[in-house]
CSV table of C-alpha atoms and ligand atoms in Angstrom, one decimal:
chain,number,residue,atom,x,y,z
A,1,UNK,CA,5.8,14.6,38.5
A,2,UNK,CA,4.5,17.1,41.0
A,3,UNK,CA,7.0,19.5,39.5
A,4,UNK,CA,5.5,19.1,36.1
A,5,UNK,CA,2.0,19.6,37.4
A,6,UNK,CA,3.2,22.8,39.0
A,7,UNK,CA,4.8,24.1,35.8
A,8,UNK,CA,1.6,23.3,33.9
A,9,UNK,CA,-0.5,25.2,36.5
A,10,UNK,CA,2.0,28.0,36.3
A,11,UNK,CA,1.1,28.7,32.6
A,12,UNK,CA,-0.9,31.9,32.1
A,13,UNK,CA,-4.5,31.6,30.9
A,14,UNK,CA,-5.8,32.9,27.6
A,15,UNK,CA,-7.7,35.7,29.3
A,16,UNK,CA,-4.6,36.9,31.2
A,17,UNK,CA,-2.5,36.8,28.0
A,18,UNK,CA,-5.2,38.8,26.1
A,19,UNK,CA,-4.8,41.6,28.5
A,20,UNK,CA,-1.1,42.2,27.5
A,21,UNK,CA,0.0,44.9,25.2
A,22,UNK,CA,1.4,42.3,22.8
A,23,UNK,CA,-2.0,40.6,22.5
A,24,UNK,CA,-3.7,43.9,21.9
A,25,UNK,CA,-1.3,44.6,19.0
A,26,UNK,CA,-2.0,41.1,17.7
A,27,UNK,CA,-5.7,41.7,17.9
A,28,UNK,CA,-5.4,44.9,15.9
A,29,UNK,CA,-3.4,43.2,13.2
A,30,UNK,CA,-5.2,39.9,13.0
A,31,UNK,CA,-8.6,40.3,14.8
A,32,UNK,CA,-9.7,39.0,18.1
A,33,UNK,CA,-10.7,35.5,17.0
A,34,UNK,CA,-7.4,34.8,15.2
A,35,UNK,CA,-5.5,36.1,18.3
A,36,UNK,CA,-7.4,33.9,20.7
A,37,UNK,CA,-6.8,30.9,18.4
A,38,UNK,CA,-3.1,31.7,18.1
A,39,UNK,CA,-2.8,32.0,21.9
A,40,UNK,CA,-4.5,28.7,22.4
A,41,UNK,CA,-2.1,27.0,20.0
A,42,UNK,CA,0.9,28.6,21.6
A,43,UNK,CA,-0.3,27.5,25.0
A,44,UNK,CA,-0.8,24.0,23.7
A,45,UNK,CA,2.8,24.0,22.4
A,46,UNK,CA,4.0,25.2,25.8
A,47,UNK,CA,2.1,22.4,27.5
A,48,UNK,CA,3.7,19.9,25.2
A,49,UNK,CA,7.1,21.2,26.0
A,50,UNK,CA,6.5,20.8,29.7
A,51,UNK,CA,5.0,17.3,29.3
A,52,UNK,CA,8.2,16.4,27.6
A,53,UNK,CA,10.1,17.5,30.6
A,54,UNK,CA,11.2,20.9,29.2
A,55,UNK,CA,11.3,24.3,30.8
A,56,UNK,CA,8.0,26.3,30.9
A,57,UNK,CA,8.2,29.3,28.6
A,58,UNK,CA,7.3,32.6,30.2
A,59,UNK,CA,4.3,34.8,29.1
A,60,UNK,CA,6.5,36.8,26.8
A,61,UNK,CA,7.7,33.7,25.0
A,62,UNK,CA,4.2,32.4,24.6
A,63,UNK,CA,3.0,35.7,23.2
A,64,UNK,CA,5.9,35.8,20.8
A,65,UNK,CA,5.1,32.3,19.7
A,66,UNK,CA,1.4,33.2,19.2
A,67,UNK,CA,2.3,36.3,17.2
A,68,UNK,CA,4.5,34.1,15.0
A,69,UNK,CA,1.6,31.6,14.5
A,70,UNK,CA,-0.9,34.3,13.7
A,71,UNK,CA,1.6,35.8,11.1
A,72,UNK,CA,2.2,32.3,9.7
A,73,UNK,CA,-1.5,31.7,9.1
A,74,UNK,CA,-1.4,34.7,6.7
A,75,UNK,CA,1.4,33.4,4.6
A,76,UNK,CA,0.2,32.4,1.1
A,77,UNK,CA,0.0,28.7,0.6
A,78,UNK,CA,0.8,29.2,-3.0
A,79,UNK,CA,4.4,30.4,-3.4
A,80,UNK,CA,7.4,30.3,-5.7
A,81,UNK,CA,9.7,27.3,-5.7
A,82,UNK,CA,13.0,26.6,-7.5
A,83,UNK,CA,12.5,23.8,-10.0
A,84,UNK,CA,15.8,21.8,-10.1
A,85,UNK,CA,14.0,18.7,-11.4
A,86,UNK,CA,14.9,19.4,-15.1
A,87,UNK,CA,11.3,18.8,-16.1
A,88,UNK,CA,10.7,21.9,-18.2
A,89,UNK,CA,6.8,21.8,-18.2
A,90,UNK,CA,6.3,20.5,-14.7
A,91,UNK,CA,2.5,20.6,-14.3
A,92,UNK,CA,2.8,20.2,-10.5
A,93,UNK,CA,5.2,23.2,-10.4
A,94,UNK,CA,3.0,25.4,-12.5
A,95,UNK,CA,4.1,24.6,-16.0
A,96,UNK,CA,5.6,27.5,-18.0
A,97,UNK,CA,7.4,30.3,-16.1
A,98,UNK,CA,6.6,33.6,-17.8
A,99,UNK,CA,8.9,36.0,-19.6
A,100,UNK,CA,9.6,39.4,-18.1
A,101,UNK,CA,7.6,41.1,-20.8
A,102,UNK,CA,4.6,38.8,-20.2
A,103,UNK,CA,4.7,39.5,-16.5
A,104,UNK,CA,4.9,43.3,-17.1
A,105,UNK,CA,2.0,43.2,-19.5
A,106,UNK,CA,-0.2,41.2,-17.1
A,107,UNK,CA,0.7,43.5,-14.2
A,108,UNK,CA,0.1,46.6,-16.3
A,109,UNK,CA,-3.4,45.6,-17.2
A,110,UNK,CA,-4.3,44.1,-13.8
A,111,UNK,CA,-3.4,47.2,-11.9
A,112,UNK,CA,-6.1,49.4,-13.3
A,113,UNK,CA,-9.0,49.6,-15.6
A,114,UNK,CA,-8.6,48.6,-19.3
A,115,UNK,CA,-10.6,48.4,-22.5
A,116,UNK,CA,-11.2,44.7,-21.9
A,117,UNK,CA,-14.7,44.9,-23.4
A,118,UNK,CA,-14.8,48.5,-24.5
A,119,UNK,CA,-14.4,49.8,-28.0
A,120,UNK,CA,-12.4,53.0,-27.7
A,121,UNK,CA,-13.1,54.1,-31.2
A,122,UNK,CA,-16.8,53.9,-30.9
A,123,UNK,CA,-17.1,54.6,-27.2
A,124,UNK,CA,-19.3,51.6,-26.5
A,125,UNK,CA,-19.2,48.0,-25.5
A,126,UNK,CA,-16.7,45.9,-27.3
A,127,UNK,CA,-15.6,42.2,-27.1
A,128,UNK,CA,-12.8,40.7,-24.9
A,129,UNK,CA,-12.3,38.1,-27.6
A,130,UNK,CA,-10.7,40.5,-30.1
A,131,UNK,CA,-7.6,41.1,-28.1
A,132,UNK,CA,-5.2,38.3,-28.9
A,133,UNK,CA,-7.0,37.3,-32.1
A,134,UNK,CA,-5.0,39.1,-34.8
A,135,UNK,CA,-1.7,37.9,-33.4
A,136,UNK,CA,-2.8,34.3,-33.2
A,137,UNK,CA,-4.1,34.5,-36.7
A,138,UNK,CA,-0.9,36.2,-38.0
A,139,UNK,CA,1.2,33.4,-36.4
A,140,UNK,CA,-0.9,30.4,-37.3
A,141,UNK,CA,-2.6,31.4,-40.6
A,142,UNK,CA,-6.0,30.8,-39.0
A,143,UNK,CA,-9.0,32.9,-40.1
A,144,UNK,CA,-10.2,33.4,-36.6
A,145,UNK,CA,-9.3,32.6,-33.0
A,146,UNK,CA,-10.7,32.4,-29.5
A,147,UNK,CA,-8.9,32.3,-26.2
A,148,UNK,CA,-10.5,30.5,-23.2
A,149,UNK,CA,-9.4,29.4,-19.7
A,150,UNK,CA,-7.5,26.3,-20.7
A,151,UNK,CA,-7.3,23.6,-23.4
A,152,UNK,CA,-9.5,21.2,-21.5
A,153,UNK,CA,-12.2,23.9,-21.6
A,154,UNK,CA,-11.4,24.6,-25.3
A,155,UNK,CA,-12.1,20.9,-26.2
A,156,UNK,CA,-15.2,20.8,-24.1
A,157,UNK,CA,-16.5,24.0,-25.7
A,158,UNK,CA,-15.7,22.8,-29.2
A,159,UNK,CA,-17.5,19.5,-28.8
A,160,UNK,CA,-20.5,21.2,-27.0
A,161,UNK,CA,-20.9,23.9,-29.6
A,162,UNK,CA,-20.3,21.8,-32.7
A,163,UNK,CA,-21.3,18.2,-31.9
A,164,UNK,CA,-24.0,18.1,-29.2
A,165,UNK,CA,-26.4,15.2,-30.0
A,166,UNK,CA,-24.3,14.3,-33.0
A,167,UNK,CA,-21.6,11.8,-33.8
A,168,UNK,CA,-17.9,12.4,-33.8
A,169,UNK,CA,-15.5,9.7,-35.1
A,170,UNK,CA,-12.2,9.2,-33.4
A,171,UNK,CA,-9.5,6.6,-33.4
A,172,UNK,CA,-9.3,4.1,-30.5
A,173,UNK,CA,-5.6,4.9,-30.4
A,174,UNK,CA,-6.4,8.5,-29.4
A,175,UNK,CA,-8.9,8.0,-26.6
A,176,UNK,CA,-6.4,9.4,-24.2
A,177,UNK,CA,-6.4,10.5,-20.6
A,178,UNK,CA,-4.5,13.7,-20.4
A,179,UNK,CA,-4.1,13.7,-16.6
A,180,UNK,CA,-6.0,15.1,-13.7
A,181,UNK,CA,-9.0,12.8,-14.7
A,182,UNK,CA,-9.4,14.5,-18.1
A,183,UNK,CA,-10.3,11.7,-20.5
A,184,UNK,CA,-11.4,12.3,-24.0
A,185,UNK,CA,-14.4,9.9,-23.8
A,186,UNK,CA,-15.6,11.6,-20.6
A,187,UNK,CA,-15.3,15.1,-22.2
A,188,UNK,CA,-17.3,13.9,-25.1
A,189,UNK,CA,-20.0,12.5,-22.9
A,190,UNK,CA,-20.0,15.8,-20.9
A,191,UNK,CA,-20.4,17.8,-24.2
A,192,UNK,CA,-23.3,15.7,-25.3
A,193,UNK,CA,-21.4,14.5,-28.4
A,194,UNK,CA,-21.6,10.8,-29.3
A,195,UNK,CA,-18.3,9.2,-29.6
A,196,UNK,CA,-17.8,6.7,-32.4
A,197,UNK,CA,-14.6,4.7,-31.9
A,198,UNK,CA,-12.8,3.3,-34.9
A,199,UNK,CA,-9.7,1.3,-35.6
A,200,UNK,CA,-7.6,-0.4,-33.0
A,201,UNK,CA,-5.3,0.9,-30.4
A,202,UNK,CA,-2.3,0.7,-32.7
A,203,UNK,CA,-3.7,1.0,-36.2
A,204,UNK,CA,-6.4,3.1,-37.7
A,205,UNK,CA,-6.9,3.8,-41.4
A,206,UNK,CA,-8.8,6.5,-43.2
A,207,UNK,CA,-11.2,3.7,-44.4
A,208,UNK,CA,-12.0,3.0,-40.8
A,209,UNK,CA,-13.2,6.6,-40.3
A,210,UNK,CA,-15.0,6.5,-43.6
A,211,UNK,CA,-17.0,3.3,-42.7
A,212,UNK,CA,-18.1,4.9,-39.5
A,213,UNK,CA,-19.6,8.0,-41.1
A,214,UNK,CA,-23.4,8.2,-40.8
A,215,UNK,CA,-26.0,10.9,-41.4
A,216,UNK,CA,-25.6,11.8,-37.7
A,217,UNK,CA,-21.8,12.4,-38.0
A,218,UNK,CA,-20.7,16.1,-37.8
A,219,UNK,CA,-17.0,15.8,-37.3
A,220,UNK,CA,-13.8,13.6,-37.4
A,221,UNK,CA,-11.6,14.3,-34.4
A,222,UNK,CA,-7.8,13.9,-34.0
A,223,UNK,CA,-6.3,14.0,-30.5
A,224,UNK,CA,-2.6,14.3,-30.2
A,225,UNK,CA,-1.3,11.5,-28.0
A,226,UNK,CA,0.6,14.0,-25.9
A,227,UNK,CA,1.7,12.0,-22.9
A,228,UNK,CA,2.3,8.5,-24.2
A,229,UNK,CA,3.4,6.8,-27.4
A,230,UNK,CA,2.3,3.7,-29.2
A,231,UNK,CA,5.4,2.2,-30.8
A,232,UNK,CA,6.0,-0.6,-33.3
A,233,UNK,CA,3.3,-1.8,-35.7
A,234,UNK,CA,1.3,1.4,-35.8
A,235,UNK,CA,-0.6,3.5,-38.3
A,236,UNK,CA,-2.6,6.7,-38.2
A,237,UNK,CA,-3.7,8.7,-41.3
A,238,UNK,CA,-2.2,12.1,-41.7
A,239,UNK,CA,-4.1,15.3,-40.8
A,240,UNK,CA,-4.3,16.1,-44.5
A,241,UNK,CA,-5.8,12.7,-45.3
A,242,UNK,CA,-8.4,13.1,-42.5
A,243,UNK,CA,-9.2,16.7,-43.6
A,244,UNK,CA,-9.8,15.5,-47.2
A,245,UNK,CA,-12.0,12.7,-46.0
A,246,UNK,CA,-14.0,15.0,-43.6
A,247,UNK,CA,-14.5,17.7,-46.2
A,248,UNK,CA,-15.6,15.2,-48.9
A,249,UNK,CA,-18.4,14.2,-46.6
A,250,UNK,CA,-19.3,17.8,-45.5
A,251,UNK,CA,-17.8,17.2,-42.1
A,252,UNK,CA,-15.5,19.2,-39.8
A,253,UNK,CA,-12.0,18.0,-38.8
A,254,UNK,CA,-11.2,18.9,-35.2
A,255,UNK,CA,-7.6,18.6,-34.1
A,256,UNK,CA,-6.7,18.7,-30.4
A,257,UNK,CA,-3.0,19.3,-30.4
A,258,UNK,CA,-2.5,19.6,-26.7
A,259,UNK,CA,0.9,21.2,-26.4
A,260,UNK,CA,0.4,23.1,-29.7
A,261,UNK,CA,3.9,24.4,-30.6
A,262,UNK,CA,4.5,27.2,-33.0
A,263,UNK,CA,8.2,26.4,-33.3
A,264,UNK,CA,9.7,23.3,-34.8
A,265,UNK,CA,10.8,21.0,-31.9
A,266,UNK,CA,13.2,19.3,-34.3
A,267,UNK,CA,15.5,22.3,-34.1
A,268,UNK,CA,16.0,21.4,-30.4
A,269,UNK,CA,17.1,17.8,-31.0
A,270,UNK,CA,13.6,16.5,-30.3
A,271,UNK,CA,11.2,14.7,-32.6
A,272,UNK,CA,9.0,17.0,-34.7
A,273,UNK,CA,5.8,17.8,-32.9
A,274,UNK,CA,3.0,18.9,-35.3
A,275,UNK,CA,2.8,22.6,-35.2
A,276,UNK,CA,-0.5,24.6,-35.1
A,277,UNK,CA,0.4,26.1,-38.6
A,278,UNK,CA,0.9,22.7,-40.1
A,279,UNK,CA,-2.4,21.3,-38.7
A,280,UNK,CA,-4.3,24.3,-40.2
A,281,UNK,CA,-2.5,24.1,-43.5
A,282,UNK,CA,-3.3,20.4,-43.7
A,283,UNK,CA,-7.0,21.4,-43.5
A,284,UNK,CA,-8.1,21.1,-39.9
A,285,UNK,CA,-11.2,23.3,-39.4
A,286,UNK,CA,-10.5,23.8,-35.7
A,287,UNK,CA,-7.3,23.3,-33.7
A,288,UNK,CA,-7.2,23.5,-29.9
A,289,UNK,CA,-4.0,23.8,-27.8
A,290,UNK,CA,-2.7,25.0,-24.4
A,291,UNK,CA,-1.3,28.4,-23.6
A,292,UNK,CA,1.1,27.1,-21.0
A,293,UNK,CA,2.6,24.1,-22.6
A,294,UNK,CA,5.0,24.6,-25.5
A,295,UNK,CA,3.5,28.0,-26.2
A,296,UNK,CA,5.3,28.9,-22.9
A,297,UNK,CA,2.8,31.6,-21.7
A,298,UNK,CA,0.0,31.9,-19.1
A,299,UNK,CA,-2.6,29.2,-18.6
A,300,UNK,CA,-5.1,29.4,-21.4
A,301,UNK,CA,-6.8,27.4,-24.1
A,302,UNK,CA,-6.5,28.5,-27.7
A,303,UNK,CA,-9.0,27.7,-30.4
A,304,UNK,CA,-8.0,28.6,-34.0
A,305,UNK,CA,-9.6,27.8,-37.3
A,306,UNK,CA,-12.3,28.7,-39.8
A,307,UNK,CA,-14.2,32.0,-39.1
A,308,UNK,CA,-17.6,30.4,-39.3
A,309,UNK,CA,-16.6,27.7,-36.7
A,310,UNK,CA,-15.1,30.2,-34.3
A,311,UNK,CA,-18.3,32.3,-34.6
A,312,UNK,CA,-20.4,29.3,-33.5
A,313,UNK,CA,-18.1,28.9,-30.5
A,314,UNK,CA,-18.4,32.6,-29.5
A,315,UNK,CA,-22.1,32.3,-29.4
A,316,UNK,CA,-22.2,29.3,-27.1
A,317,UNK,CA,-23.0,29.9,-23.4
A,318,UNK,CA,-20.0,27.8,-22.3
A,319,UNK,CA,-17.7,30.5,-23.7
A,320,UNK,CA,-18.9,32.8,-21.0
A,321,UNK,CA,-18.2,30.1,-18.4
A,322,UNK,CA,-14.7,29.5,-19.7
A,323,UNK,CA,-13.7,33.1,-20.3
A,324,UNK,CA,-10.2,34.3,-19.6
A,325,UNK,CA,-9.5,37.3,-17.3
A,326,UNK,CA,-7.9,40.5,-18.5
A,327,UNK,CA,-4.4,39.7,-17.0
A,328,UNK,CA,-4.3,36.4,-18.8
A,329,UNK,CA,-5.3,38.0,-22.1
A,330,UNK,CA,-2.7,40.6,-21.7
A,331,UNK,CA,-0.1,37.8,-21.0
A,332,UNK,CA,-1.2,35.7,-23.9
A,333,UNK,CA,-0.9,38.7,-26.2
A,334,UNK,CA,2.6,39.6,-24.9
A,335,UNK,CA,3.7,36.0,-25.2
A,336,UNK,CA,2.6,35.8,-28.8
A,337,UNK,CA,4.5,39.0,-29.5
A,338,UNK,CA,7.7,37.2,-28.8
A,339,UNK,CA,7.0,34.8,-31.6
A,340,UNK,CA,6.1,37.6,-34.0
A,341,UNK,CA,9.4,39.3,-33.2
A,342,UNK,CA,11.3,36.0,-33.6
A,343,UNK,CA,12.7,36.3,-30.1
A,344,UNK,CA,10.9,33.3,-28.6
A,345,UNK,CA,14.2,31.4,-27.9
A,346,UNK,CA,15.8,34.3,-26.0
A,347,UNK,CA,12.7,35.7,-24.3
A,348,UNK,CA,10.4,32.8,-23.5
A,349,UNK,CA,11.8,30.9,-20.5
A,350,UNK,CA,10.8,27.4,-21.7
A,351,UNK,CA,12.4,27.9,-25.1
A,352,UNK,CA,15.5,29.3,-23.5
A,353,UNK,CA,15.7,26.2,-21.3
A,354,UNK,CA,15.1,23.9,-24.3
A,355,UNK,CA,17.9,25.5,-26.2
A,356,UNK,CA,20.6,25.2,-23.4
A,357,UNK,CA,23.3,22.8,-24.4
A,358,UNK,CA,24.7,20.3,-21.8
A,359,UNK,CA,28.0,22.2,-22.1
A,360,UNK,CA,26.4,25.4,-21.0
A,361,UNK,CA,24.5,23.6,-18.2
A,362,UNK,CA,27.8,22.0,-17.1
A,363,UNK,CA,29.4,25.4,-16.8
A,364,UNK,CA,26.7,26.6,-14.4
A,365,UNK,CA,26.8,23.4,-12.4
A,366,UNK,CA,30.6,23.6,-12.1
A,367,UNK,CA,30.2,27.1,-10.8
A,368,UNK,CA,27.8,26.0,-8.1
A,369,UNK,CA,30.1,23.1,-7.3
A,370,UNK,CA,33.2,25.4,-7.0
A,371,UNK,CA,31.3,27.7,-4.7
A,372,UNK,CA,30.6,24.8,-2.3
A,373,UNK,CA,34.3,24.6,-1.3
A,374,UNK,CA,34.7,21.9,1.4
A,375,UNK,CA,31.1,21.1,1.2
A,376,UNK,CA,31.6,19.7,-2.4
A,377,UNK,CA,33.1,16.5,-1.1
A,378,UNK,CA,31.0,13.6,-2.5
A,379,UNK,CA,29.3,15.9,-5.1
A,380,UNK,CA,29.9,15.4,-8.8
A,381,UNK,CA,28.7,16.3,-12.2
A,382,UNK,CA,27.1,13.4,-14.1
A,383,UNK,CA,25.4,13.1,-17.5
A,384,UNK,CA,21.6,12.8,-17.4
A,385,UNK,CA,18.4,13.7,-19.1
A,386,UNK,CA,16.0,16.7,-18.8
A,387,UNK,CA,12.4,15.9,-19.5
A,388,UNK,CA,10.0,18.1,-21.5
A,389,UNK,CA,7.0,17.1,-19.3
A,390,UNK,CA,3.6,18.6,-19.0
A,391,UNK,CA,1.9,16.3,-21.5
A,392,UNK,CA,4.2,17.4,-24.2
A,393,UNK,CA,6.6,15.1,-26.1
A,394,UNK,CA,6.2,11.9,-24.1
A,395,UNK,CA,9.4,10.1,-23.2
A,396,UNK,CA,11.4,12.8,-24.9
A,397,UNK,CA,14.3,14.2,-23.1
A,398,UNK,CA,17.3,16.4,-23.7
A,399,UNK,CA,20.8,15.5,-22.6
A,400,UNK,CA,22.0,17.5,-19.6
A,401,UNK,CA,24.6,17.6,-16.9
A,402,UNK,CA,23.3,16.9,-13.4
A,403,UNK,CA,24.8,18.0,-10.1
A,404,UNK,CA,24.7,14.9,-8.0
A,405,UNK,CA,24.9,15.3,-4.2
A,406,UNK,CA,26.6,12.7,-1.9
A,407,UNK,CA,24.9,9.3,-2.0
A,408,UNK,CA,23.6,9.2,1.6
A,409,UNK,CA,20.4,10.4,3.2
A,410,UNK,CA,18.8,11.3,-0.2
A,411,UNK,CA,15.3,11.5,1.1
A,412,UNK,CA,16.3,13.7,4.1
A,413,UNK,CA,18.4,16.0,1.9
A,414,UNK,CA,15.6,16.4,-0.6
A,415,UNK,CA,13.1,17.1,2.2
A,416,UNK,CA,15.5,19.7,3.7
A,417,UNK,CA,15.8,21.4,0.3
A,418,UNK,CA,12.0,21.6,0.1
A,419,UNK,CA,11.7,23.2,3.5
A,420,UNK,CA,13.8,26.3,2.5
A,421,UNK,CA,12.4,29.6,1.4
A,422,UNK,CA,12.0,29.4,-1.5
A,423,UNK,CA,11.8,25.6,-1.5
A,424,UNK,CA,14.0,23.8,-3.9
A,425,UNK,CA,12.5,20.7,-5.6
A,426,UNK,CA,15.1,18.2,-6.8
A,427,UNK,CA,15.0,14.7,-8.2
A,428,UNK,CA,16.2,11.5,-6.6
A,429,UNK,CA,18.0,9.2,-9.0
A,430,UNK,CA,19.8,5.9,-8.1
A,431,UNK,CA,19.6,6.9,-4.4
A,432,UNK,CA,21.1,10.3,-4.8
A,433,UNK,CA,19.7,13.8,-4.9
A,434,UNK,CA,20.4,15.2,-8.4
A,435,UNK,CA,19.9,18.8,-9.5
A,436,UNK,CA,19.4,19.8,-13.1
A,437,UNK,CA,20.2,23.5,-13.7
A,438,UNK,CA,18.4,23.5,-17.0
A,439,UNK,CA,15.2,24.6,-15.2
A,440,UNK,CA,16.8,26.9,-12.7
A,441,UNK,CA,16.6,30.5,-13.8
A,442,UNK,CA,20.0,32.3,-13.9
A,443,UNK,CA,18.9,34.7,-11.0
A,444,UNK,CA,18.1,31.6,-8.8
A,445,UNK,CA,21.4,29.9,-9.1
A,446,UNK,CA,23.1,32.1,-6.4
A,447,UNK,CA,20.4,31.2,-3.8
A,448,UNK,CA,20.5,27.6,-4.8
A,449,UNK,CA,24.3,27.5,-4.2
A,450,UNK,CA,23.9,29.1,-0.8
A,451,UNK,CA,21.1,26.7,0.1
A,452,UNK,CA,23.2,23.7,-0.9
A,453,UNK,CA,26.0,24.9,1.3
A,454,UNK,CA,23.7,25.0,4.3
A,455,UNK,CA,22.1,21.7,3.5
A,456,UNK,CA,25.4,19.9,3.0
A,457,UNK,CA,27.2,21.4,6.0
A,458,UNK,CA,27.7,18.8,8.8
A,459,UNK,CA,26.0,21.1,11.4
A,460,UNK,CA,22.8,21.1,9.5
B,501,PLP,C1,-2.7,18.9,-22.1
B,501,PLP,C2,-3.8,18.5,-23.0
B,501,PLP,C3,-5.1,18.9,-22.9
B,501,PLP,C4,-5.5,19.8,-21.7
B,501,PLP,O1,-4.9,21.1,-21.8
B,501,PLP,P1,-4.9,22.0,-20.5
B,501,PLP,O2,-4.4,23.3,-21.1
B,501,PLP,O3,-4.0,21.4,-19.5
B,501,PLP,O4,-6.3,22.2,-20.0
B,501,PLP,C5,-6.0,18.5,-23.8
B,501,PLP,N1,-5.7,17.8,-24.8
B,501,PLP,C6,-4.4,17.3,-25.0
B,501,PLP,C7,-4.1,16.5,-26.2
B,501,PLP,C8,-3.4,17.7,-24.1
B,501,PLP,O5,-2.1,17.3,-24.3
């Protein structure tokens, strides 16, 4: 006990440590205040070691620990992770990873000045909203388009600009919560539009919409039920039926598609998601969708539709509040270029992942397994399902092959995988950690294999 007291008293004080060369260097790199804080923390750690009966670290060790702490405080909290969950659009893991061309375009524009709002022909102020527009229109058949910060913002903007103090008719089966507290009825309230609910949760007919139309109605709205499905005895009118009804009453049809795909998901063994082109062709006056769901690009919200409608949106003050930055616009444009060039499946990571067959994934998984050598004991390849995720294609999954780790300590193994650099996020299924290589980029597989070797080694 006396010994412990002595060791505690033997620790140097902050002032003494501050006079060392190491502390001076730290102060130059991190500033005096951060240095003092780091020294205090390192001293507190040293005290804790002594109180647990350990050996007192010397001044050099305390300074080294403080330097490490000061450096750690500068590490970004937002960092890359390896997604081995098999959830392709994992909202918590940042949704769509970007193609090399998209990243290059974003970097190119972010590094310097650009003609973001400058008309190079005329030598005067231009508009940032022209940049992705022609590509969006070319791909979707829309007359005009507008890109904003995200699709939640796009929906809020549309309702604010088109339906403030007026009525919008929507089916009870589509009053959805998208996640993160984004609920259609709340967004309506926020926009100042009055929600008129029709039909029932499972069945709504065109005549229900028609009966609800009053002289205060300005639009009918459709919301894609992106993240859940009502099954069984259900009915919803088609977009074309709703468009016809809306137009016969001089109203707009707004269609919030959510994931908004340009490609036919049926080609990937999934149910057919309504495409943006189809919604416009069916007569929707305005379609809203995300840039980072099935479009597979940077976070953005896209609004496409009739020129007169888009013009009203452009003039609304919210557009300024929701505007996208130059790097995002460059990325959206580059991502759309992949579709125009018909190379989405090979270039856009989420479409590449969607198109991987279980056989192909099994080959990758077997390679990882073979590389584990002795450590592979208890590991096996098992059939499983990859999820689309991200509020797209609810309940829908693609067959995959999972690399299942030994069936002990699943929580501990998963936690250890998360602590690596980069962290690996896996799934736990039936008490085992399982890894789905569908969502692991080819260049990440090597690191993942080495990491597994460490984690599974008995000396871990
Ligand atoms: C995901 C989704 C949104 C929100 O889009 P964000 O791009 O995440 O803001 C809105 N509506 C629907 C139907 C969605 O699926």
